[in-house]
Amino acid sequence: MVLMPVADALQRVLAEAHPLPGERVPLNDALGRVLVEDLAALRTQPPAAVSAMDGFAVRATDIAEAPVTLKVIGEVAAGHPFPGVIGPNQAARIFTGGVMPAGSDTVVIQELTTITKDSVVVQKPAAHGRNVRNQGIDFAQGQILLRKGRRLTDRDLMLAAAMNHPRLRVHRRPKVAVLGTGDELVSPGQTPKPGEIVYSNGFALTALAHNEGAEVLDLGIACDRIAEIAAAVRRAREWQADVLVTSGGASVGEHDLVQRALAAEGLDLSFWRVALRPGRPMMHGRLGGMQVLGVPGNPVSSYVCAFLFLVPLLRRLAGRTDIELQPCTARLGCDLPANDERADYLRATLAEGPEAFVATPVPSQDSSLMAPLARADCLLIRPPHAPAAAAGSDCVILKLGL
Ligand code: AMP
Ligand code: MG
């Protein structure tokens, strides 16, 4: 049996995945969205030199010999500039954010002054430019501060607002339809009859997709009948899903009907079976403009497949330039035997060690076990044919997120 290497499988999944078209959204709807174009500042910040403190705007030369008395000729608050000019031995009362009046170059904080009726005694000299925020120290008009392909953070939205953009052009969210299959499945909260179990893996798949900024259509559970699975596939197409993720029914058993149902709907299969553990029976293909990922039913397998393939696919569709999962190095917490021909993604916990993080695989790696998956902090990657590795040696991990 030919198993497709993980990297080749990912390449195929991404081969015809292109960033989705753009749309303009208000800043408050743009968190986690991806910029379609580079974003240039529409203004300079701060637009003029302003005071960083409450105090007095002065000329540094006038206070070189302190104490000295200066005449207070005006007041500047944020939003209320002073139209006059500060001449020799003059000062203006100024508050944080107030524009430095012409002629002034330094702010003396009020704690270092004594205020009298219409003058101020500056007790100590201050260096030229002290407590002044110069024009443009944050950014200048025309400067590109956020790049095309960037997934917008909360801080980016603050910056974009300061750059004077009320709306941003971002890629449309990927639309993901999630379908569970199996006669044995009932939704959480119901009372399973003998032989039934609770449908669980779709909730992680949905959450992963949400985390990548996707819109999700929950197609629920289809029982193991070709017609029922096919009907769900058609609902995904009518909804114009960019991606359909099915779970279960992906193996060769006589109840594994997902591929047959998809074939009947016209699936263009790109691969089935990956050199991966857990997740070997994973499948990918296209149905018109819809990408189809068929992940195995075992919850851990379904999660690992979605993590490795769905996440980069959604990032590509969402327009991100950084689509790859970021491997990190850690130290092995125990000895590991040599690996076979399948890449192994071991569920492992991470602990802080003396020099580096230590990754220790959880004791049971059975692909049905959800409790250790939830407890795991990372997937520890064992490449195909990796030789035995000793505790303390370097290993490569993928951190699991939220
Ligand atoms: P399958 O891939 O359909 O052969 O399923 C493999 C195993 O995963 C079986 O034990 C199923 O009961 C279980 N399974 C399939 N789908 C789900 C699901 N959505 N949630 C939890 N377990 C599932
Ligand atoms: Mg099944």
Short mmCIF file of C-alpha atoms and ligand atoms in Angstrom, two decimals:
data_model
loop_
_atom_site.label_atom_id
_atom_site.label_comp_id
_atom_site.label_asym_id
_atom_site.label_seq_id
_atom_site.Cartn_x
_atom_site.Cartn_y
_atom_site.Cartn_z
CA MET A 1 0.00 0.00 0.00
CA VAL A 2 1.43 3.39 -0.98
CA LEU A 3 1.23 5.96 1.76
CA MET A 4 1.70 9.60 0.86
CA PRO A 5 4.37 11.43 2.87
CA VAL A 6 2.93 14.18 5.07
CA ALA A 7 4.77 16.98 3.25
CA ASP A 8 3.55 15.77 -0.16
CA ALA A 9 0.01 15.48 1.14
CA LEU A 10 0.13 19.04 2.45
CA GLN A 11 1.48 20.25 -0.87
CA ARG A 12 -1.47 18.66 -2.63
CA VAL A 13 -3.95 20.16 -0.21
CA LEU A 14 -2.46 23.59 -0.85
CA ALA A 15 -1.92 23.15 -4.59
CA GLU A 16 -5.18 24.75 -5.65
CA ALA A 17 -5.89 26.79 -2.57
CA HIS A 18 -5.84 30.51 -3.26
CA PRO A 19 -6.53 33.49 -1.01
CA LEU A 20 -10.22 34.37 -1.01
CA PRO A 21 -11.41 37.73 -2.40
CA GLY A 22 -11.33 40.89 -0.33
CA GLU A 23 -14.05 42.83 1.45
CA ARG A 24 -14.03 46.01 3.47
CA VAL A 25 -14.88 45.71 7.16
CA PRO A 26 -15.03 48.20 10.05
CA LEU A 27 -12.10 48.05 12.48
CA ASN A 28 -14.21 46.46 15.18
CA ASP A 29 -14.97 43.51 12.88
CA ALA A 30 -11.39 43.07 11.70
CA LEU A 31 -9.81 41.13 14.57
CA GLY A 32 -8.17 37.98 13.23
CA ARG A 33 -8.87 38.96 9.62
CA VAL A 34 -6.07 39.12 7.06
CA LEU A 35 -5.08 42.26 5.16
CA VAL A 36 -5.50 42.19 1.39
CA GLU A 37 -3.07 45.05 0.86
CA ASP A 38 -0.21 46.86 2.57
CA LEU A 39 -1.51 49.56 4.88
CA ALA A 40 0.12 52.99 4.82
CA ALA A 41 -0.35 55.62 7.52
CA LEU A 42 -2.69 58.42 6.40
CA ARG A 43 -1.13 60.80 8.92
CA THR A 44 1.91 61.40 11.07
CA GLN A 45 1.80 60.50 14.76
CA PRO A 46 2.15 62.54 16.82
CA PRO A 47 1.17 65.15 14.25
CA ALA A 48 3.19 67.81 16.12
CA ALA A 49 5.59 67.89 19.07
CA VAL A 50 3.56 67.46 22.25
CA SER A 51 4.19 67.42 25.96
CA ALA A 52 4.64 64.05 27.66
CA MET A 53 3.87 65.49 31.10
CA ASP A 54 1.88 68.10 32.98
CA GLY A 55 4.11 71.11 33.60
CA PHE A 56 5.43 74.20 31.83
CA ALA A 57 6.61 74.61 28.26
CA VAL A 58 9.83 76.63 28.36
CA ARG A 59 12.98 77.46 26.41
CA ALA A 60 15.83 75.30 27.76
CA THR A 61 18.24 78.25 27.53
CA ASP A 62 16.08 80.25 29.96
CA ILE A 63 16.34 77.66 32.72
CA ALA A 64 20.03 76.79 32.36
CA GLU A 65 20.58 78.67 35.61
CA ALA A 66 17.85 77.65 38.04
CA PRO A 67 16.01 78.61 40.15
CA VAL A 68 14.61 81.15 37.72
CA THR A 69 11.28 82.93 37.44
CA LEU A 70 9.41 82.85 34.11
CA LYS A 71 6.27 84.72 33.11
CA VAL A 72 3.35 82.40 32.31
CA ILE A 73 1.72 83.76 29.13
CA GLY A 74 -0.72 81.02 28.23
CA GLU A 75 -2.12 77.56 28.73
CA VAL A 76 -2.09 74.48 26.46
CA ALA A 77 -4.28 71.45 27.01
CA ALA A 78 -4.68 68.43 24.73
CA GLY A 79 -6.85 69.58 21.85
CA HIS A 80 -6.34 73.27 22.70
CA PRO A 81 -3.12 74.63 21.17
CA PHE A 82 -1.71 78.00 22.24
CA PRO A 83 -1.48 80.42 19.30
CA GLY A 84 1.27 82.64 20.80
CA VAL A 85 5.03 82.39 20.85
CA ILE A 86 7.11 81.72 23.98
CA GLY A 87 9.71 84.44 24.15
CA PRO A 88 12.73 84.84 26.48
CA ASN A 89 11.89 84.19 30.13
CA GLN A 90 8.35 83.17 29.28
CA ALA A 91 6.53 79.87 29.77
CA ALA A 92 3.13 78.30 29.08
CA ARG A 93 1.20 76.03 31.38
CA ILE A 94 0.97 72.72 29.50
CA PHE A 95 -0.77 69.38 30.01
CA THR A 96 -0.01 65.91 28.64
CA GLY A 97 -0.76 65.78 24.92
CA GLY A 98 -0.74 69.57 24.57
CA VAL A 99 1.03 70.85 21.45
CA MET A 100 4.36 72.53 22.23
CA PRO A 101 3.84 76.27 21.63
CA ALA A 102 6.11 77.98 19.10
CA GLY A 103 9.38 79.06 20.71
CA SER A 104 9.28 76.43 23.47
CA ASP A 105 11.42 73.30 23.33
CA THR A 106 11.33 71.72 26.79
CA VAL A 107 8.77 70.80 29.44
CA VAL A 108 9.52 71.20 33.12
CA ILE A 109 7.30 68.91 35.17
CA GLN A 110 5.10 70.75 37.61
CA GLU A 111 6.66 68.94 40.58
CA LEU A 112 9.89 70.90 39.92
CA THR A 113 8.17 74.31 39.94
CA THR A 114 6.54 76.73 42.29
CA ILE A 115 3.53 78.43 40.83
CA THR A 116 2.75 82.02 41.70
CA LYS A 117 0.00 84.28 40.35
CA ASP A 118 1.13 84.79 36.75
CA SER A 119 4.62 83.40 36.88
CA VAL A 120 6.39 80.17 37.70
CA VAL A 121 9.64 79.49 39.52
CA VAL A 122 11.56 76.68 37.87
CA GLN A 123 13.63 75.05 40.58
CA LYS A 124 16.02 73.00 38.44
CA PRO A 125 17.48 73.15 34.93
CA ALA A 126 16.21 70.58 32.37
CA ALA A 127 17.93 69.31 29.26
CA HIS A 128 16.73 70.64 25.91
CA GLY A 129 13.79 68.55 24.67
CA ARG A 130 13.05 67.00 28.03
CA ASN A 131 9.45 65.62 28.36
CA VAL A 132 8.68 66.45 24.74
CA ARG A 133 7.39 63.87 22.27
CA ASN A 134 8.61 64.98 18.88
CA GLN A 135 6.46 64.99 15.76
CA GLY A 136 6.39 61.60 14.02
CA ILE A 137 8.20 59.58 16.70
CA ASP A 138 5.53 56.88 16.41
CA PHE A 139 5.12 56.87 12.62
CA ALA A 140 5.08 59.14 9.60
CA GLN A 141 2.43 59.66 6.95
CA GLY A 142 2.93 57.23 4.06
CA GLN A 143 4.84 54.72 6.16
CA ILE A 144 3.66 51.12 5.65
CA LEU A 145 3.10 49.70 9.10
CA LEU A 146 0.95 46.64 8.43
CA ARG A 147 1.70 44.28 5.58
CA LYS A 148 -0.54 42.41 3.19
CA GLY A 149 -1.09 38.85 4.45
CA ARG A 150 -0.89 39.80 8.12
CA ARG A 151 -3.49 38.40 10.48
CA LEU A 152 -4.66 41.40 12.45
CA THR A 153 -4.13 41.44 16.20
CA ASP A 154 -5.86 43.63 18.76
CA ARG A 155 -2.82 45.92 18.73
CA ASP A 156 -2.88 46.13 14.96
CA LEU A 157 -6.42 47.49 15.13
CA MET A 158 -5.31 50.18 17.54
CA LEU A 159 -2.50 51.09 15.17
CA ALA A 160 -4.75 51.05 12.08
CA ALA A 161 -7.14 53.43 13.84
CA ALA A 162 -4.27 55.77 14.71
CA MET A 163 -3.23 55.59 11.06
CA ASN A 164 -6.74 56.98 10.40
CA HIS A 165 -8.26 53.95 8.66
CA PRO A 166 -11.90 53.43 9.74
CA ARG A 167 -12.24 50.26 7.65
CA LEU A 168 -9.78 47.68 6.34
CA ARG A 169 -9.74 45.56 3.23
CA VAL A 170 -9.44 41.96 4.39
CA HIS A 171 -9.91 38.57 2.80
CA ARG A 172 -13.30 36.97 3.06
CA ARG A 173 -13.48 34.35 5.81
CA PRO A 174 -13.14 30.76 4.63
CA LYS A 175 -16.42 28.84 4.83
CA VAL A 176 -16.00 25.41 6.37
CA ALA A 177 -18.69 22.75 6.57
CA VAL A 178 -18.16 20.06 9.21
CA LEU A 179 -19.82 16.66 8.94
CA GLY A 180 -19.66 13.71 11.31
CA THR A 181 -20.56 10.23 10.11
CA GLY A 182 -21.49 7.08 11.97
CA ASP A 183 -24.57 5.15 13.06
CA GLU A 184 -23.19 5.05 16.59
CA LEU A 185 -23.03 8.80 17.15
CA VAL A 186 -25.41 10.94 19.19
CA SER A 187 -25.02 14.63 19.99
CA PRO A 188 -23.63 15.70 23.38
CA GLY A 189 -26.34 15.95 26.01
CA GLN A 190 -28.42 13.06 24.72
CA THR A 191 -28.60 9.66 26.36
CA PRO A 192 -26.73 7.18 24.17
CA LYS A 193 -28.41 3.80 23.74
CA PRO A 194 -26.32 0.62 24.01
CA GLY A 195 -23.60 0.71 21.36
CA GLU A 196 -23.88 4.45 20.86
CA ILE A 197 -21.24 7.05 21.74
CA VAL A 198 -21.22 10.81 21.89
CA TYR A 199 -20.23 12.74 18.77
CA SER A 200 -17.15 14.65 19.86
CA ASN A 201 -14.56 15.21 17.20
CA GLY A 202 -16.58 17.75 15.20
CA PHE A 203 -16.39 20.16 18.13
CA ALA A 204 -12.62 20.31 17.96
CA LEU A 205 -12.70 20.63 14.17
CA THR A 206 -15.18 23.48 14.42
CA ALA A 207 -13.11 25.17 17.11
CA LEU A 208 -9.92 24.82 15.07
CA ALA A 209 -11.68 26.37 12.10
CA HIS A 210 -13.05 29.22 14.21
CA ASN A 211 -9.60 29.80 15.58
CA GLU A 212 -8.37 30.30 12.03
CA GLY A 213 -11.09 32.85 11.40
CA ALA A 214 -13.39 30.59 9.42
CA GLU A 215 -17.16 30.63 9.27
CA VAL A 216 -18.48 27.15 10.09
CA LEU A 217 -21.59 25.29 8.98
CA ASP A 218 -22.32 22.39 11.32
CA LEU A 219 -23.79 19.64 9.17
CA GLY A 220 -24.31 17.43 12.21
CA ILE A 221 -24.17 13.66 12.00
CA ALA A 222 -24.95 11.54 8.94
CA CYS A 223 -25.62 7.86 9.52
CA ASP A 224 -23.69 5.27 7.54
CA ARG A 225 -25.77 5.45 4.37
CA ILE A 226 -24.43 6.75 1.08
CA ALA A 227 -27.61 8.72 0.39
CA GLU A 228 -27.48 10.48 3.74
CA ILE A 229 -23.81 11.37 3.44
CA ALA A 230 -24.35 12.56 -0.14
CA ALA A 231 -27.26 14.76 0.98
CA ALA A 232 -25.00 16.41 3.56
CA VAL A 233 -22.31 16.94 0.91
CA ARG A 234 -24.88 18.68 -1.27
CA ARG A 235 -25.86 20.95 1.61
CA ALA A 236 -22.22 21.94 1.94
CA ARG A 237 -22.09 22.76 -1.77
CA GLU A 238 -25.31 24.75 -1.66
CA TRP A 239 -23.89 26.77 1.21
CA GLN A 240 -20.87 27.32 -1.05
CA ALA A 241 -18.40 25.93 1.44
CA ASP A 242 -14.77 26.49 0.57
CA VAL A 243 -13.89 23.39 2.56
CA LEU A 244 -15.86 20.35 3.63
CA VAL A 245 -14.39 18.34 6.47
CA THR A 246 -15.89 14.93 7.02
CA SER A 247 -14.90 12.67 9.88
CA GLY A 248 -15.23 8.94 10.12
CA GLY A 249 -16.06 6.38 7.49
CA ALA A 250 -12.71 6.89 5.87
CA SER A 251 -11.24 3.41 6.10
CA VAL A 252 -11.89 0.28 4.07
CA GLY A 253 -14.63 -1.29 6.19
CA GLU A 254 -18.00 -1.92 4.60
CA HIS A 255 -19.46 0.87 6.73
CA ASP A 256 -16.85 3.33 5.53
CA LEU A 257 -18.89 5.04 2.90
CA VAL A 258 -17.64 8.60 2.84
CA GLN A 259 -15.38 8.18 -0.15
CA ARG A 260 -18.06 6.31 -2.08
CA ALA A 261 -20.64 8.99 -1.32
CA LEU A 262 -18.19 11.70 -2.39
CA ALA A 263 -17.28 9.80 -5.55
CA ALA A 264 -20.97 9.60 -6.44
CA GLU A 265 -21.13 13.38 -6.08
CA GLY A 266 -18.18 13.76 -8.47
CA LEU A 267 -15.16 13.98 -6.16
CA ASP A 268 -11.82 14.52 -7.83
CA LEU A 269 -9.69 12.51 -5.40
CA SER A 270 -6.18 13.81 -4.86
CA PHE A 271 -4.98 11.33 -2.26
CA TRP A 272 -6.10 8.81 0.30
CA ARG A 273 -3.85 7.36 3.01
CA VAL A 274 -0.96 9.29 4.42
CA ALA A 275 2.24 8.01 6.02
CA LEU A 276 1.02 9.41 9.30
CA ARG A 277 0.17 8.12 12.76
CA PRO A 278 -2.44 8.83 13.91
CA GLY A 279 -4.43 9.59 10.77
CA ARG A 280 -3.45 7.17 8.05
CA PRO A 281 -6.83 6.91 6.27
CA MET A 282 -6.98 10.66 5.66
CA MET A 283 -8.32 11.69 2.26
CA HIS A 284 -8.32 14.83 0.15
CA GLY A 285 -10.03 15.84 -3.06
CA ARG A 286 -12.06 18.54 -4.72
CA LEU A 287 -15.71 18.82 -5.58
CA GLY A 288 -15.98 21.74 -7.94
CA GLY A 289 -14.61 24.74 -6.03
CA MET A 290 -14.90 22.96 -2.67
CA GLN A 291 -11.93 21.30 -1.07
CA VAL A 292 -12.76 18.11 0.77
CA LEU A 293 -10.76 16.77 3.69
CA GLY A 294 -11.89 13.37 4.87
CA VAL A 295 -10.37 12.76 8.27
CA PRO A 296 -10.61 9.51 10.23
CA GLY A 297 -13.24 9.07 12.91
CA ASN A 298 -11.00 8.31 15.83
CA PRO A 299 -10.98 11.61 17.71
CA VAL A 300 -7.20 11.96 18.04
CA SER A 301 -6.67 11.06 14.39
CA SER A 302 -9.29 13.54 13.29
CA TYR A 303 -7.66 16.26 15.36
CA VAL A 304 -4.11 15.58 14.22
CA CYS A 305 -5.21 15.54 10.57
CA ALA A 306 -7.13 18.79 10.96
CA PHE A 307 -4.20 20.36 12.79
CA LEU A 308 -1.71 19.35 10.11
CA PHE A 309 -3.80 19.96 6.99
CA LEU A 310 -6.92 21.99 7.69
CA VAL A 311 -5.10 24.73 9.59
CA PRO A 312 -2.57 25.55 6.82
CA LEU A 313 -5.33 25.25 4.21
CA LEU A 314 -7.52 27.76 6.06
CA ARG A 315 -4.58 30.09 6.54
CA ARG A 316 -3.89 30.02 2.81
CA LEU A 317 -7.55 30.66 1.95
CA ALA A 318 -7.71 33.42 4.55
CA GLY A 319 -4.85 35.15 2.75
CA ARG A 320 -2.15 34.70 5.35
CA THR A 321 1.46 34.66 4.23
CA ASP A 322 2.58 32.69 7.32
CA ILE A 323 0.63 29.49 6.85
CA GLU A 324 3.02 26.88 8.17
CA LEU A 325 2.86 25.45 11.65
CA GLN A 326 5.92 26.52 13.57
CA PRO A 327 8.00 23.63 14.90
CA CYS A 328 10.04 24.22 18.08
CA THR A 329 12.87 22.28 19.65
CA ALA A 330 12.57 20.62 23.04
CA ARG A 331 14.36 17.89 24.97
CA LEU A 332 12.95 14.41 25.11
CA GLY A 333 11.57 13.43 28.50
CA CYS A 334 12.05 9.70 27.96
CA ASP A 335 13.70 7.19 25.64
CA LEU A 336 11.86 6.49 22.38
CA PRO A 337 12.19 3.46 20.11
CA ALA A 338 13.05 3.70 16.41
CA ASN A 339 10.13 4.73 14.23
CA ASP A 340 8.65 2.88 11.26
CA GLU A 341 7.67 4.30 7.85
CA ARG A 342 4.93 6.57 9.18
CA ALA A 343 5.55 10.01 10.69
CA ASP A 344 4.41 9.85 14.28
CA TYR A 345 2.78 12.77 16.06
CA LEU A 346 2.95 11.80 19.71
CA ARG A 347 0.77 13.59 22.22
CA ALA A 348 3.15 15.01 24.80
CA THR A 349 3.23 17.28 27.81
CA LEU A 350 5.76 20.11 28.14
CA ALA A 351 7.60 21.01 31.31
CA GLU A 352 10.26 23.60 31.95
CA GLY A 353 13.67 21.91 32.22
CA PRO A 354 17.03 23.30 33.39
CA GLU A 355 18.05 24.38 29.86
CA ALA A 356 15.05 23.82 27.62
CA PHE A 357 11.47 22.65 27.60
CA VAL A 358 11.11 18.91 28.10
CA ALA A 359 8.53 17.06 26.02
CA THR A 360 7.27 13.77 27.42
CA PRO A 361 4.82 11.64 25.43
CA VAL A 362 1.72 10.66 27.37
CA PRO A 363 1.78 6.96 28.28
CA SER A 364 -0.94 5.78 25.92
CA GLN A 365 -0.90 6.94 22.33
CA ASP A 366 -4.12 5.17 21.28
CA SER A 367 -5.90 7.33 18.72
CA SER A 368 -9.23 7.08 20.50
CA LEU A 369 -8.09 8.70 23.75
CA MET A 370 -9.40 12.20 24.20
CA ALA A 371 -8.40 12.79 27.83
CA PRO A 372 -4.64 12.60 27.12
CA LEU A 373 -5.11 14.68 23.98
CA ALA A 374 -6.75 17.40 26.02
CA ARG A 375 -3.95 17.20 28.58
CA ALA A 376 -1.19 17.33 25.95
CA ASP A 377 0.67 20.58 25.33
CA CYS A 378 2.25 19.59 22.04
CA LEU A 379 2.66 17.00 19.34
CA LEU A 380 6.12 15.48 19.32
CA ILE A 381 7.15 14.70 15.76
CA ARG A 382 8.94 11.46 14.99
CA PRO A 383 9.86 11.47 11.29
CA PRO A 384 9.57 8.27 9.27
CA HIS A 385 12.40 5.84 10.12
CA ALA A 386 13.70 8.07 12.93
CA PRO A 387 16.32 6.10 14.90
CA ALA A 388 15.82 5.38 18.59
CA ALA A 389 16.26 8.53 20.67
CA ALA A 390 17.48 8.87 24.25
CA ALA A 391 15.93 10.98 27.01
CA GLY A 392 17.54 14.41 26.99
CA SER A 393 18.18 14.50 23.24
CA ASP A 394 16.66 17.21 21.04
CA CYS A 395 13.24 16.63 19.55
CA VAL A 396 10.87 18.65 17.39
CA ILE A 397 7.43 19.61 18.63
CA LEU A 398 4.39 21.49 17.45
CA LYS A 399 2.72 23.39 20.28
CA LEU A 400 -1.00 22.94 20.64
CA GLY A 401 -2.82 26.21 21.05
CA LEU A 402 -6.01 27.34 22.72
P1 AMP B 1 -14.53 5.33 11.57
O1 AMP B 1 -13.43 6.18 10.99
O2 AMP B 1 -15.88 5.77 11.14
O3 AMP B 1 -14.27 3.88 11.31
O4 AMP B 1 -14.47 5.54 13.13
C1 AMP B 1 -13.35 5.15 13.89
C2 AMP B 1 -13.68 5.23 15.36
O5 AMP B 1 -13.92 6.58 15.70
C3 AMP B 1 -14.92 4.47 15.77
O6 AMP B 1 -14.69 3.91 17.05
C4 AMP B 1 -15.98 5.52 15.83
O7 AMP B 1 -17.01 5.22 16.72
C5 AMP B 1 -15.21 6.72 16.29
N1 AMP B 1 -15.80 7.95 15.78
C6 AMP B 1 -16.15 8.17 14.52
N2 AMP B 1 -16.64 9.41 14.38
C7 AMP B 1 -16.61 9.97 15.60
C8 AMP B 1 -16.99 11.24 16.11
N3 AMP B 1 -17.50 12.18 15.30
N4 AMP B 1 -16.82 11.49 17.42
C9 AMP B 1 -16.29 10.55 18.21
N5 AMP B 1 -15.92 9.33 17.80
C10 AMP B 1 -16.07 9.04 16.52
MG MG B 2 -17.71 5.14 11.21
#
